Amino acid sequence: MYQKVLVPLDRSVESEGVLDVIPDLVSADGQATLLSVIPPGRTRSLGELVVLGTQQEEEDRARAMAYLNRIANRLKDSSVQATTAVVVHDSVASAIVAFANRNSVDLISMFTHDRRGLAKLVKGSVAREVERRAVMPVRVFRPEDLATGSSQSAARPSEEFDYSTVDVFARLTREQIATVVALGNRIAVSEGDTLGAGGEAGQNLFIIQSGEVQLTAQSEIGQIAVRLAGPGESFPQAVLLGEGTLITAGSALSDIALLQIPRARLLDLCTQDAEIGRGIYAATAQLFANRYSRTLTQLGMSATREMQRDSEEGQEDQ
């Protein structure tokens, strides 16, 4: 068994199958580090849609960390101490090897897909590159290695979704969460479908169980990407405010599973049960505060880079 085990994950359900073998690899006083590698953010223009690189990177980092924290909680049931880390790098293999060296890990345990098109980050070629470059042992698990037992617990149906991880439920008890969830219906949305539009009256609050949604807002320069929302996140919070007029539109980036809670029913519950109402609105206020803080940070970073670029150009002119 090993003291320090590094577990790169690509956020696919299949790759999570490796989690079931981790208790057999980590010593009683050891720990597993769950690692996600995200690409550097790059500002890009998609037609009228402008996506700021810093904004994209921050959203990717937050989403990856939230995912890893959920996985770490699952490992607690196996008495495995787990830590999490997110690394920004344009080469997944290089990031994994560098992290392993920097943290003196004893073993890298990773999953490789055996079918094309399924891998997002940890692909077969990445696993081979890590095996070639790593100085410590590397255990690569394939679907057939995890066919018995482990893959069964890795695939978690939507009925078992842990609603305690949902952002707007952060201040509710499990009993209160169950009351809110009972108001909604589970729905499936296809890739490319749009949920709501800016300026319209929102009728539902959506909780993402699987998949990702791109939220955009109209501006003077066209549609701007506001943020990416993934499992455990709710949108649009604007339905909870005033007349429920939406600021953003949501577009499914993949086939997604959602819990759809009618606005009218949710507001009635918040009125009838003051504790639930206070909990939901306190969590929502914190979400808005966090996003405002991140926006100010991103604007400050952008202004600093712009000043540095102007300074460098001025020095070149001299």
Coordinates of C-alpha atoms in Angstrom, one line a residue:
M1 CA 0.0 0.0 0.0
Y2 CA 1.1 3.6 -0.6
Q3 CA 1.3 6.7 1.6
K4 CA 0.6 9.3 -1.1
V5 CA -1.6 8.4 -4.1
L6 CA -2.4 10.8 -6.9
V7 CA -5.7 10.3 -8.7
P8 CA -6.3 12.4 -11.8
L9 CA -10.0 12.6 -12.8
D10 CA -11.6 13.8 -16.0
R11 CA -15.1 14.3 -14.6
S12 CA -16.5 11.3 -16.5
V13 CA -18.6 8.7 -14.7
E14 CA -16.4 6.0 -16.1
S15 CA -13.2 7.5 -14.7
E16 CA -14.8 7.6 -11.2
G17 CA -14.7 3.8 -11.3
V18 CA -11.1 4.0 -10.2
L19 CA -12.3 5.3 -6.8
D20 CA -13.4 1.9 -5.7
V21 CA -9.8 0.5 -5.8
I22 CA -8.3 3.5 -4.0
P23 CA -9.0 2.1 -0.5
D24 CA -6.9 -0.9 -1.5
L25 CA -4.0 1.3 -2.5
V26 CA -3.8 3.9 0.3
S27 CA -2.3 2.9 3.6
A28 CA -4.2 3.5 6.8
D29 CA -2.3 6.7 7.6
G30 CA -2.0 7.8 3.9
Q31 CA -4.0 10.0 1.7
A32 CA -5.3 10.3 -1.9
T33 CA -5.1 13.5 -3.8
L34 CA -7.8 14.1 -6.4
L35 CA -6.5 16.1 -9.2
S36 CA -8.2 18.0 -12.0
V37 CA -6.4 19.7 -14.9
I38 CA -8.1 22.6 -16.6
P39 CA -6.8 24.5 -19.7
P40 CA -5.7 28.1 -19.4
G41 CA -8.5 30.6 -20.1
R42 CA -8.3 32.4 -23.5
T43 CA -10.5 35.3 -24.5
R44 CA -12.3 34.3 -27.7
S45 CA -15.2 35.5 -29.8
L46 CA -17.9 33.2 -31.1
G47 CA -20.0 35.3 -33.4
E48 CA -21.6 37.9 -31.2
L49 CA -20.6 36.0 -28.1
V50 CA -17.5 37.2 -26.2
V51 CA -15.9 34.9 -23.7
L52 CA -13.3 36.5 -21.4
G53 CA -10.3 34.2 -20.7
T54 CA -10.0 35.1 -17.0
Q55 CA -13.7 34.6 -16.5
Q56 CA -13.7 31.2 -18.2
E57 CA -10.6 30.1 -16.2
E58 CA -12.1 31.1 -12.9
E59 CA -15.4 29.4 -13.7
D60 CA -13.6 26.2 -14.8
R61 CA -11.5 26.2 -11.6
A62 CA -14.5 26.7 -9.3
R63 CA -16.5 24.0 -11.1
A64 CA -13.6 21.5 -11.0
M65 CA -13.0 22.1 -7.3
A66 CA -16.7 21.7 -6.5
Y67 CA -16.7 18.4 -8.4
L68 CA -13.5 17.1 -6.6
N69 CA -15.0 18.0 -3.2
R70 CA -18.1 15.9 -4.0
I71 CA -15.8 13.0 -4.9
A72 CA -13.7 13.5 -1.8
N73 CA -16.9 13.2 0.3
R74 CA -17.7 9.9 -1.3
L75 CA -14.2 8.6 -0.3
K76 CA -14.9 9.4 3.3
D77 CA -17.3 6.5 3.5
S78 CA -14.3 4.3 2.8
S79 CA -12.2 5.9 5.5
V80 CA -9.8 7.3 3.0
Q81 CA -8.3 10.7 3.7
A82 CA -8.6 12.8 0.5
T83 CA -7.4 16.2 -0.6
T84 CA -8.2 18.0 -3.8
A85 CA -6.2 20.1 -6.2
V86 CA -6.9 22.0 -9.5
V87 CA -4.0 22.8 -11.8
V88 CA -4.1 25.1 -14.9
H89 CA -2.0 23.8 -17.7
D90 CA -2.3 23.3 -21.5
S91 CA -0.8 19.8 -21.2
V92 CA -2.6 17.3 -19.0
A93 CA 0.2 14.8 -18.9
S94 CA 2.8 17.4 -18.1
A95 CA 0.6 18.8 -15.3
I96 CA 0.0 15.4 -13.8
V97 CA 3.7 14.5 -13.8
A98 CA 4.8 17.9 -12.5
F99 CA 2.3 17.8 -9.7
A100 CA 3.4 14.2 -8.7
N101 CA 7.0 15.3 -8.6
R102 CA 6.4 18.5 -6.7
N103 CA 4.3 16.7 -4.0
S104 CA 6.5 13.5 -3.9
V105 CA 3.6 11.1 -4.5
D106 CA 4.3 7.4 -4.2
L107 CA 1.8 6.2 -6.9
I108 CA -0.3 7.7 -9.7
S109 CA -3.6 5.8 -10.1
M110 CA -5.6 6.8 -13.2
F111 CA -8.3 5.6 -15.6
T112 CA -8.0 5.4 -19.3
H113 CA -10.9 5.2 -21.8
D114 CA -10.9 2.4 -24.3
R115 CA -13.4 4.0 -26.7
R116 CA -12.9 7.1 -28.8
G117 CA -14.6 10.3 -28.1
L118 CA -15.3 9.6 -24.4
A119 CA -12.2 11.1 -22.8
K120 CA -12.2 14.8 -21.9
L121 CA -8.9 15.2 -20.1
V122 CA -7.4 11.8 -19.2
K123 CA -7.3 10.1 -22.6
G124 CA -5.4 6.9 -23.5
S125 CA -2.6 8.9 -25.0
V126 CA -2.3 11.0 -21.7
A127 CA -2.1 7.8 -19.6
R128 CA 0.7 6.5 -21.8
E129 CA 2.6 9.8 -21.7
V130 CA 2.3 9.8 -17.9
E131 CA 3.5 6.2 -17.7
R132 CA 6.5 7.1 -19.9
R133 CA 7.5 10.3 -18.0
A134 CA 6.7 9.5 -14.3
V135 CA 9.5 8.4 -12.0
M136 CA 7.1 6.8 -9.5
P137 CA 4.8 3.8 -10.2
V138 CA 1.7 4.4 -12.4
R139 CA -1.3 2.1 -12.2
V140 CA -3.6 2.5 -15.2
F141 CA -7.1 1.0 -14.9
R142 CA -9.2 0.3 -18.0
P143 CA -13.0 -0.4 -18.2
E144 CA -12.4 -4.2 -18.1
D145 CA -10.3 -3.9 -15.0
L146 CA -13.2 -2.2 -13.2
A147 CA -16.0 -4.3 -14.7
T148 CA -16.8 -6.1 -11.5
G149 CA -18.0 -4.2 -8.5
S150 CA -16.3 -0.8 -8.9
S151 CA -18.2 0.4 -12.0
Q152 CA -21.5 -0.3 -10.3
S153 CA -20.9 2.1 -7.5
A154 CA -19.4 4.7 -9.9
A155 CA -22.5 5.0 -11.9
R156 CA -24.9 7.1 -9.7
P157 CA -28.4 7.4 -11.1
S158 CA -30.1 10.8 -10.9
E159 CA -32.4 9.5 -8.2
E160 CA -29.4 9.2 -5.9
F161 CA -28.2 12.8 -6.6
D162 CA -26.9 14.4 -3.4
Y163 CA -29.0 17.6 -3.1
S164 CA -27.1 18.7 -0.1
T165 CA -24.3 19.8 -2.5
V166 CA -26.7 22.3 -4.3
D167 CA -25.6 25.9 -3.9
V168 CA -28.9 27.4 -2.9
F169 CA -29.5 24.6 -0.4
A170 CA -26.2 25.3 1.5
R171 CA -28.0 26.5 4.6
L172 CA -30.9 24.0 4.7
T173 CA -31.1 20.8 6.7
R174 CA -31.6 17.5 4.8
E175 CA -35.3 17.5 5.9
Q176 CA -35.8 21.0 4.5
I177 CA -34.0 20.1 1.3
A178 CA -36.3 17.1 0.8
T179 CA -39.3 19.4 1.2
V180 CA -38.0 21.7 -1.5
V181 CA -37.0 18.9 -3.9
A182 CA -40.5 17.4 -3.6
L183 CA -41.8 20.6 -5.4
G184 CA -39.9 19.8 -8.6
N185 CA -39.8 17.3 -11.4
R186 CA -36.8 15.7 -13.0
I187 CA -36.4 16.5 -16.7
A188 CA -33.9 15.7 -19.4
V189 CA -32.7 18.5 -21.8
S190 CA -30.9 17.9 -25.1
E191 CA -27.6 19.5 -26.1
G192 CA -28.2 22.9 -27.7
D193 CA -31.6 23.5 -26.1
T194 CA -32.1 26.9 -24.5
L195 CA -33.7 27.4 -21.1
G196 CA -35.1 30.9 -20.6
A197 CA -34.0 34.2 -22.2
G198 CA -32.9 37.5 -20.8
G199 CA -35.8 39.9 -20.4
E200 CA -38.4 37.2 -20.1
A201 CA -40.2 36.3 -16.9
G202 CA -38.6 33.1 -15.4
Q203 CA -41.0 30.3 -14.5
N204 CA -38.6 27.8 -13.0
L205 CA -35.5 27.3 -10.9
F206 CA -33.3 24.6 -12.4
I207 CA -30.9 22.3 -10.4
I208 CA -28.3 20.6 -12.6
Q209 CA -27.8 17.0 -11.8
S210 CA -25.5 16.2 -14.7
G211 CA -24.1 18.0 -17.7
E212 CA -23.2 21.7 -18.2
V213 CA -25.1 24.9 -19.1
Q214 CA -23.6 28.0 -20.6
L215 CA -25.2 31.2 -19.2
T216 CA -25.1 34.3 -21.4
A217 CA -26.3 37.8 -21.2
Q218 CA -27.0 40.4 -23.9
S219 CA -24.8 43.5 -24.0
E220 CA -23.9 46.4 -26.3
I221 CA -21.2 44.2 -27.9
G222 CA -23.4 41.1 -28.3
Q223 CA -24.0 38.0 -26.2
I224 CA -21.4 37.7 -23.4
A225 CA -20.7 34.4 -21.6
V226 CA -21.5 35.0 -17.9
R227 CA -20.6 31.6 -16.4
L228 CA -20.7 27.9 -16.9
A229 CA -23.0 26.0 -14.5
G230 CA -22.5 22.3 -13.7
P231 CA -23.8 19.6 -11.3
G232 CA -24.9 21.0 -8.0
E233 CA -25.5 24.5 -9.3
S234 CA -28.8 26.3 -9.7
F235 CA -30.0 28.8 -12.3
P236 CA -31.4 31.3 -12.9
Q237 CA -31.4 32.8 -9.4
A238 CA -33.2 35.8 -10.9
V239 CA -36.5 33.9 -10.6
L240 CA -36.2 34.4 -6.8
L241 CA -36.1 38.2 -7.1
G242 CA -38.7 40.8 -7.8
E243 CA -40.9 39.8 -10.8
G244 CA -38.5 37.0 -11.7
T245 CA -37.2 38.8 -14.9
L246 CA -34.3 36.9 -16.3
I247 CA -30.9 38.5 -16.9
T248 CA -29.3 35.5 -18.6
A249 CA -30.2 32.7 -21.0
G250 CA -29.0 29.1 -20.5
S251 CA -27.9 26.9 -23.3
A252 CA -27.2 23.1 -22.7
L253 CA -23.6 22.3 -23.7
S254 CA -24.5 18.6 -23.5
D255 CA -27.4 16.3 -22.7
I256 CA -28.3 17.3 -19.2
A257 CA -30.5 16.1 -16.3
L258 CA -32.2 18.8 -14.2
L259 CA -34.6 19.2 -11.3
Q260 CA -37.2 21.7 -12.4
I261 CA -38.8 23.6 -9.5
P262 CA -41.7 25.9 -10.5
R263 CA -41.1 29.5 -9.3
A264 CA -44.6 30.0 -7.9
R265 CA -44.5 26.8 -5.8
L266 CA -41.0 27.7 -4.5
L267 CA -42.0 31.2 -3.5
D268 CA -45.1 29.9 -1.8
L269 CA -43.0 27.5 0.3
C270 CA -40.5 30.2 1.2
T271 CA -43.4 32.3 2.4
Q272 CA -45.1 29.5 4.4
D273 CA -41.9 28.1 5.9
A274 CA -39.8 31.1 7.1
E275 CA -36.8 29.0 8.0
I276 CA -36.6 27.5 4.5
G277 CA -37.2 31.0 3.0
R278 CA -34.4 32.5 5.1
G279 CA -32.0 29.7 4.3
I280 CA -32.6 29.9 0.5
Y281 CA -32.3 33.6 0.4
A282 CA -29.2 33.7 2.6
A283 CA -27.5 31.2 0.3
T284 CA -28.6 33.1 -2.8
A285 CA -27.3 36.4 -1.3
Q286 CA -23.9 34.7 -0.7
L287 CA -23.8 33.4 -4.2
F288 CA -24.3 36.9 -5.6
A289 CA -21.7 38.4 -3.2
N290 CA -19.2 35.8 -4.3
R291 CA -19.8 36.4 -8.0
Y292 CA -19.6 40.2 -7.5
S293 CA -16.2 39.7 -5.7
R294 CA -14.9 37.5 -8.5
T295 CA -16.0 40.0 -11.1
L296 CA -14.1 42.8 -9.4
T297 CA -11.1 40.6 -9.1
Q298 CA -11.2 39.7 -12.8
L299 CA -11.7 43.4 -13.8
G300 CA -8.7 44.3 -11.7
M301 CA -6.6 41.6 -13.3
S302 CA -7.6 42.7 -16.8
A303 CA -6.8 46.3 -15.9
T304 CA -3.4 45.3 -14.6
R305 CA -2.6 43.3 -17.7
E306 CA -3.7 46.2 -19.9
M307 CA -1.5 48.7 -18.0
Q308 CA 1.5 46.3 -18.2
R309 CA 0.9 45.9 -22.0
D310 CA 0.8 49.7 -22.4
S311 CA 3.9 50.1 -20.4
E312 CA 5.8 47.5 -22.5
E313 CA 4.6 49.1 -25.7
G314 CA 5.8 52.5 -24.4
Q315 CA 9.2 51.1 -23.6
E316 CA 9.5 49.6 -27.1
D317 CA 8.6 52.9 -28.7
Q318 CA 11.5 54.5 -26.8

